[in-house]
């Protein structure tokens, strides 16, 4: 035994042995730390994957919801679209050019005055307005004794401004009111018109104007006779984050849809509820009576502050009979003129205002989503006599 102890005590023997032991210990230590790190990583991964009490309460789900939220279009501001539409109008001037070409002939004969009258009538100004302008032009030529183009243009401009009426109230009165319980009460607007004038498109474009001004809007798809109308309105609403109340049943009661739209607008504290209606001929008594029903049902929930009649400016005097009947049934407060490109047909602005006693409030000048703007009478007159 003593010999064995002496042998192991020799440096030549225990040195290598200690090295072996240290190496073995180091290996096990490395493995242990690696396993520990692996377990820690696994634990963090499980913790991240498992729902916490905060996520159960919805707090941690919010960023995911924001990330998944759709990106809505930002409608063009009213001031910007007004500038753009003025520039578009400025490229026209059919009425002014036609009249000045006659005055440029020199001494005017009876046939020349007939040409002037025909030009004014063809612009859809109507008989009364045409007579008023003719009288002013005759007086100017008689008093001044010449046909100076600049002076004639100025007289024409002043007469047209009188007819268009610069003092007419063209504001959209769609400010929300207050209910008896103190809650915000959405303002309602009803949009009416015959088939094919662009009512649904006008509703969508008007919604964009209201959204651009910071309003919360609800759309009501009360055109239940045309299958594509509700889908079309839905598309307009989705583009700017506006809710659309509609019926999944084709041919549903439009008054019921309009009522539900008003109800939803009140529940969601919306600012404005816009209701689209089906196109109808003014000669169809039952359909016109239905508009009255829609109006009465909507007024059970809120006040209808605007009833907007959509007219196609290119139809000219043919649209006047339609406008008069709609005005009688639905108490029209304003006109939306579509396809008003400053052409000779633009005289409908004057005639429709004189016939109905209500102003043109909005005009459409193109197919773009933001090609609608408040009507600016001075810009319009300047454009058609340029």
mmCIF file of N, CA and C in Angstrom, residues 172-179 182-190 206-220 240-243 261-275 298 301-306:
data_model
loop_
_atom_site.group_PDB
_atom_site.id
_atom_site.type_symbol
_atom_site.label_atom_id
_atom_site.label_comp_id
_atom_site.label_asym_id
_atom_site.label_seq_id
_atom_site.Cartn_x
_atom_site.Cartn_y
_atom_site.Cartn_z
ATOM 1 N N UNK A 172 -74.143 74.517 -47.023
ATOM 2 C CA UNK A 172 -74.797 73.263 -46.624
ATOM 3 C C UNK A 172 -75.028 73.320 -45.114
ATOM 4 N N UNK A 173 -76.266 73.392 -44.715
ATOM 5 C CA UNK A 173 -76.578 73.511 -43.291
ATOM 6 C C UNK A 173 -76.733 72.116 -42.695
ATOM 7 N N UNK A 174 -75.610 71.518 -42.412
ATOM 8 C CA UNK A 174 -75.592 70.144 -41.902
ATOM 9 C C UNK A 174 -74.877 70.065 -40.556
ATOM 10 N N UNK A 175 -75.049 71.093 -39.751
ATOM 11 C CA UNK A 175 -74.461 71.060 -38.417
ATOM 12 C C UNK A 175 -75.329 70.186 -37.509
ATOM 13 N N UNK A 176 -74.711 69.270 -36.746
ATOM 14 C CA UNK A 176 -75.502 68.424 -35.841
ATOM 15 C C UNK A 176 -76.183 69.259 -34.773
ATOM 16 N N UNK A 177 -77.361 68.798 -34.338
ATOM 17 C CA UNK A 177 -78.095 69.491 -33.288
ATOM 18 C C UNK A 177 -77.915 68.801 -31.945
ATOM 19 N N UNK A 178 -78.827 69.101 -31.057
ATOM 20 C CA UNK A 178 -78.766 68.511 -29.722
ATOM 21 C C UNK A 178 -80.142 67.965 -29.363
ATOM 22 N N UNK A 179 -80.169 66.697 -28.945
ATOM 23 C CA UNK A 179 -81.428 66.056 -28.570
ATOM 24 C C UNK A 179 -81.888 66.539 -27.196
ATOM 25 N N UNK A 182 -79.644 65.912 -24.317
ATOM 26 C CA UNK A 182 -78.327 66.530 -24.362
ATOM 27 C C UNK A 182 -77.350 65.840 -25.285
ATOM 28 N N UNK A 183 -77.737 64.703 -25.874
ATOM 29 C CA UNK A 183 -76.851 63.983 -26.783
ATOM 30 C C UNK A 183 -76.826 64.662 -28.156
ATOM 31 N N UNK A 184 -75.707 64.467 -28.845
ATOM 32 C CA UNK A 184 -75.585 65.030 -30.201
ATOM 33 C C UNK A 184 -76.591 64.376 -31.124
ATOM 34 N N UNK A 185 -77.230 65.178 -31.930
ATOM 35 C CA UNK A 185 -78.227 64.681 -32.869
ATOM 36 C C UNK A 185 -77.747 64.947 -34.287
ATOM 37 N N UNK A 186 -77.514 63.875 -35.028
ATOM 38 C CA UNK A 186 -76.974 64.003 -36.380
ATOM 39 C C UNK A 186 -77.925 64.786 -37.273
ATOM 40 N N UNK A 187 -77.349 65.606 -38.146
ATOM 41 C CA UNK A 187 -78.139 66.277 -39.179
ATOM 42 C C UNK A 187 -78.343 65.304 -40.333
ATOM 43 N N UNK A 188 -79.493 65.371 -40.968
ATOM 44 C CA UNK A 188 -79.794 64.452 -42.061
ATOM 45 C C UNK A 188 -79.940 65.205 -43.371
ATOM 46 N N UNK A 189 -79.542 64.549 -44.457
ATOM 47 C CA UNK A 189 -79.699 65.099 -45.798
ATOM 48 C C UNK A 189 -80.272 64.013 -46.701
ATOM 49 N N UNK A 190 -81.266 64.377 -47.472
ATOM 50 C CA UNK A 190 -81.921 63.454 -48.394
ATOM 51 C C UNK A 190 -81.553 63.871 -49.815
ATOM 52 N N UNK A 206 -70.199 63.846 -52.083
ATOM 53 C CA UNK A 206 -70.550 64.757 -51.000
ATOM 54 C C UNK A 206 -70.012 64.230 -49.670
ATOM 55 N N UNK A 207 -70.060 62.914 -49.496
ATOM 56 C CA UNK A 207 -69.505 62.324 -48.276
ATOM 57 C C UNK A 207 -68.019 62.641 -48.149
ATOM 58 N N UNK A 208 -67.306 62.626 -49.256
ATOM 59 C CA UNK A 208 -65.878 62.952 -49.234
ATOM 60 C C UNK A 208 -65.656 64.401 -48.821
ATOM 61 N N UNK A 209 -66.507 65.309 -49.296
ATOM 62 C CA UNK A 209 -66.386 66.716 -48.898
ATOM 63 C C UNK A 209 -66.593 66.856 -47.401
ATOM 64 N N UNK A 210 -67.615 66.192 -46.878
ATOM 65 C CA UNK A 210 -67.916 66.290 -45.451
ATOM 66 C C UNK A 210 -66.806 65.676 -44.604
ATOM 67 N N UNK A 211 -66.253 64.552 -45.059
ATOM 68 C CA UNK A 211 -65.142 63.928 -44.336
ATOM 69 C C UNK A 211 -63.922 64.840 -44.349
ATOM 70 N N UNK A 212 -63.665 65.490 -45.485
ATOM 71 C CA UNK A 212 -62.530 66.410 -45.583
ATOM 72 C C UNK A 212 -62.672 67.567 -44.603
ATOM 73 N N UNK A 213 -63.912 67.902 -44.248
ATOM 74 C CA UNK A 213 -64.154 68.979 -43.294
ATOM 75 C C UNK A 213 -64.210 68.487 -41.859
ATOM 76 N N UNK A 214 -63.895 67.208 -41.652
ATOM 77 C CA UNK A 214 -63.802 66.669 -40.297
ATOM 78 C C UNK A 214 -65.077 66.099 -39.733
ATOM 79 N N UNK A 215 -66.071 65.819 -40.571
ATOM 80 C CA UNK A 215 -67.338 65.281 -40.090
ATOM 81 C C UNK A 215 -67.332 63.758 -40.058
ATOM 82 N N UNK A 216 -68.044 63.199 -39.088
ATOM 83 C CA UNK A 216 -68.302 61.763 -39.064
ATOM 84 C C UNK A 216 -69.616 61.526 -39.794
ATOM 85 N N UNK A 217 -69.574 60.717 -40.838
ATOM 86 C CA UNK A 217 -70.706 60.570 -41.743
ATOM 87 C C UNK A 217 -71.214 59.130 -41.753
ATOM 88 N N UNK A 218 -72.530 58.977 -41.873
ATOM 89 C CA UNK A 218 -73.169 57.680 -42.088
ATOM 90 C C UNK A 218 -73.972 57.779 -43.380
ATOM 91 N N UNK A 219 -73.835 56.787 -44.252
ATOM 92 C CA UNK A 219 -74.572 56.753 -45.509
ATOM 93 C C UNK A 219 -75.721 55.760 -45.418
ATOM 94 N N UNK A 220 -76.860 56.131 -45.987
ATOM 95 C CA UNK A 220 -78.007 55.238 -46.036
ATOM 96 C C UNK A 220 -78.321 54.865 -47.468
ATOM 97 N N UNK A 240 -63.290 56.038 -47.742
ATOM 98 C CA UNK A 240 -62.985 57.117 -46.792
ATOM 99 C C UNK A 240 -63.385 56.769 -45.363
ATOM 100 N N UNK A 241 -63.647 55.487 -45.101
ATOM 101 C CA UNK A 241 -63.945 55.059 -43.743
ATOM 102 C C UNK A 241 -65.314 55.475 -43.240
ATOM 103 N N UNK A 242 -66.295 55.495 -44.136
ATOM 104 C CA UNK A 242 -67.661 55.890 -43.766
ATOM 105 C C UNK A 242 -68.552 54.655 -43.739
ATOM 106 N N UNK A 243 -69.333 54.501 -42.672
ATOM 107 C CA UNK A 243 -70.240 53.360 -42.549
ATOM 108 C C UNK A 243 -71.447 53.538 -43.464
ATOM 109 N N UNK A 261 -80.760 54.048 -41.029
ATOM 110 C CA UNK A 261 -79.567 54.882 -41.189
ATOM 111 C C UNK A 261 -79.567 56.019 -40.175
ATOM 112 N N UNK A 262 -80.712 56.657 -40.000
ATOM 113 C CA UNK A 262 -80.818 57.737 -39.011
ATOM 114 C C UNK A 262 -80.586 57.185 -37.612
ATOM 115 N N UNK A 263 -81.169 56.042 -37.327
ATOM 116 C CA UNK A 263 -81.012 55.416 -36.008
ATOM 117 C C UNK A 263 -79.550 55.110 -35.723
ATOM 118 N N UNK A 264 -78.866 54.561 -36.722
ATOM 119 C CA UNK A 264 -77.447 54.229 -36.545
ATOM 120 C C UNK A 264 -76.624 55.494 -36.375
ATOM 121 N N UNK A 265 -76.972 56.539 -37.106
ATOM 122 C CA UNK A 265 -76.254 57.794 -36.966
ATOM 123 C C UNK A 265 -76.380 58.380 -35.569
ATOM 124 N N UNK A 266 -77.559 58.235 -34.977
ATOM 125 C CA UNK A 266 -77.760 58.726 -33.615
ATOM 126 C C UNK A 266 -77.002 57.873 -32.601
ATOM 127 N N UNK A 267 -77.020 56.559 -32.819
ATOM 128 C CA UNK A 267 -76.344 55.648 -31.884
ATOM 129 C C UNK A 267 -74.835 55.832 -31.892
ATOM 130 N N UNK A 268 -74.283 56.143 -33.042
ATOM 131 C CA UNK A 268 -72.826 56.283 -33.173
ATOM 132 C C UNK A 268 -72.359 57.724 -33.010
ATOM 133 N N UNK A 269 -73.295 58.618 -32.692
ATOM 134 C CA UNK A 269 -72.954 60.030 -32.495
ATOM 135 C C UNK A 269 -72.326 60.642 -33.748
ATOM 136 N N UNK A 270 -72.865 60.267 -34.911
ATOM 137 C CA UNK A 270 -72.376 60.819 -36.178
ATOM 138 C C UNK A 270 -72.788 62.284 -36.299
ATOM 139 N N UNK A 271 -72.119 62.992 -37.182
ATOM 140 C CA UNK A 271 -72.455 64.388 -37.442
ATOM 141 C C UNK A 271 -73.526 64.521 -38.515
ATOM 142 N N UNK A 272 -73.404 63.693 -39.575
ATOM 143 C CA UNK A 272 -74.299 63.813 -40.719
ATOM 144 C C UNK A 272 -74.725 62.428 -41.193
ATOM 145 N N UNK A 273 -76.002 62.299 -41.544
ATOM 146 C CA UNK A 273 -76.523 61.089 -42.184
ATOM 147 C C UNK A 273 -76.988 61.474 -43.589
ATOM 148 N N UNK A 274 -76.357 60.887 -44.613
ATOM 149 C CA UNK A 274 -76.720 61.136 -46.005
ATOM 150 C C UNK A 274 -77.492 59.945 -46.543
ATOM 151 N N UNK A 275 -78.668 60.175 -47.082
ATOM 152 C CA UNK A 275 -79.503 59.072 -47.569
ATOM 153 C C UNK A 275 -79.680 59.179 -49.081
ATOM 154 N N UNK A 298 -87.799 59.481 -41.669
ATOM 155 C CA UNK A 298 -86.519 59.996 -41.197
ATOM 156 C C UNK A 298 -86.702 61.059 -40.124
ATOM 157 N N UNK A 301 -86.650 60.541 -36.300
ATOM 158 C CA UNK A 301 -85.407 60.416 -35.543
ATOM 159 C C UNK A 301 -84.593 61.685 -35.466
ATOM 160 N N UNK A 302 -84.609 62.465 -36.537
ATOM 161 C CA UNK A 302 -83.797 63.684 -36.549
ATOM 162 C C UNK A 302 -84.362 64.655 -37.574
ATOM 163 N N UNK A 303 -83.788 65.814 -37.633
ATOM 164 C CA UNK A 303 -84.257 66.842 -38.558
ATOM 165 C C UNK A 303 -83.545 66.718 -39.901
ATOM 166 N N UNK A 304 -84.327 66.723 -40.974
ATOM 167 C CA UNK A 304 -83.735 66.745 -42.316
ATOM 168 C C UNK A 304 -83.413 68.196 -42.641
ATOM 169 N N UNK A 305 -82.147 68.521 -42.612
ATOM 170 C CA UNK A 305 -81.740 69.914 -42.805
ATOM 171 C C UNK A 305 -81.494 70.263 -44.267
ATOM 172 N N UNK A 306 -81.244 69.257 -45.089
ATOM 173 C CA UNK A 306 -81.031 69.516 -46.517
ATOM 174 C C UNK A 306 -81.720 68.432 -47.339
#
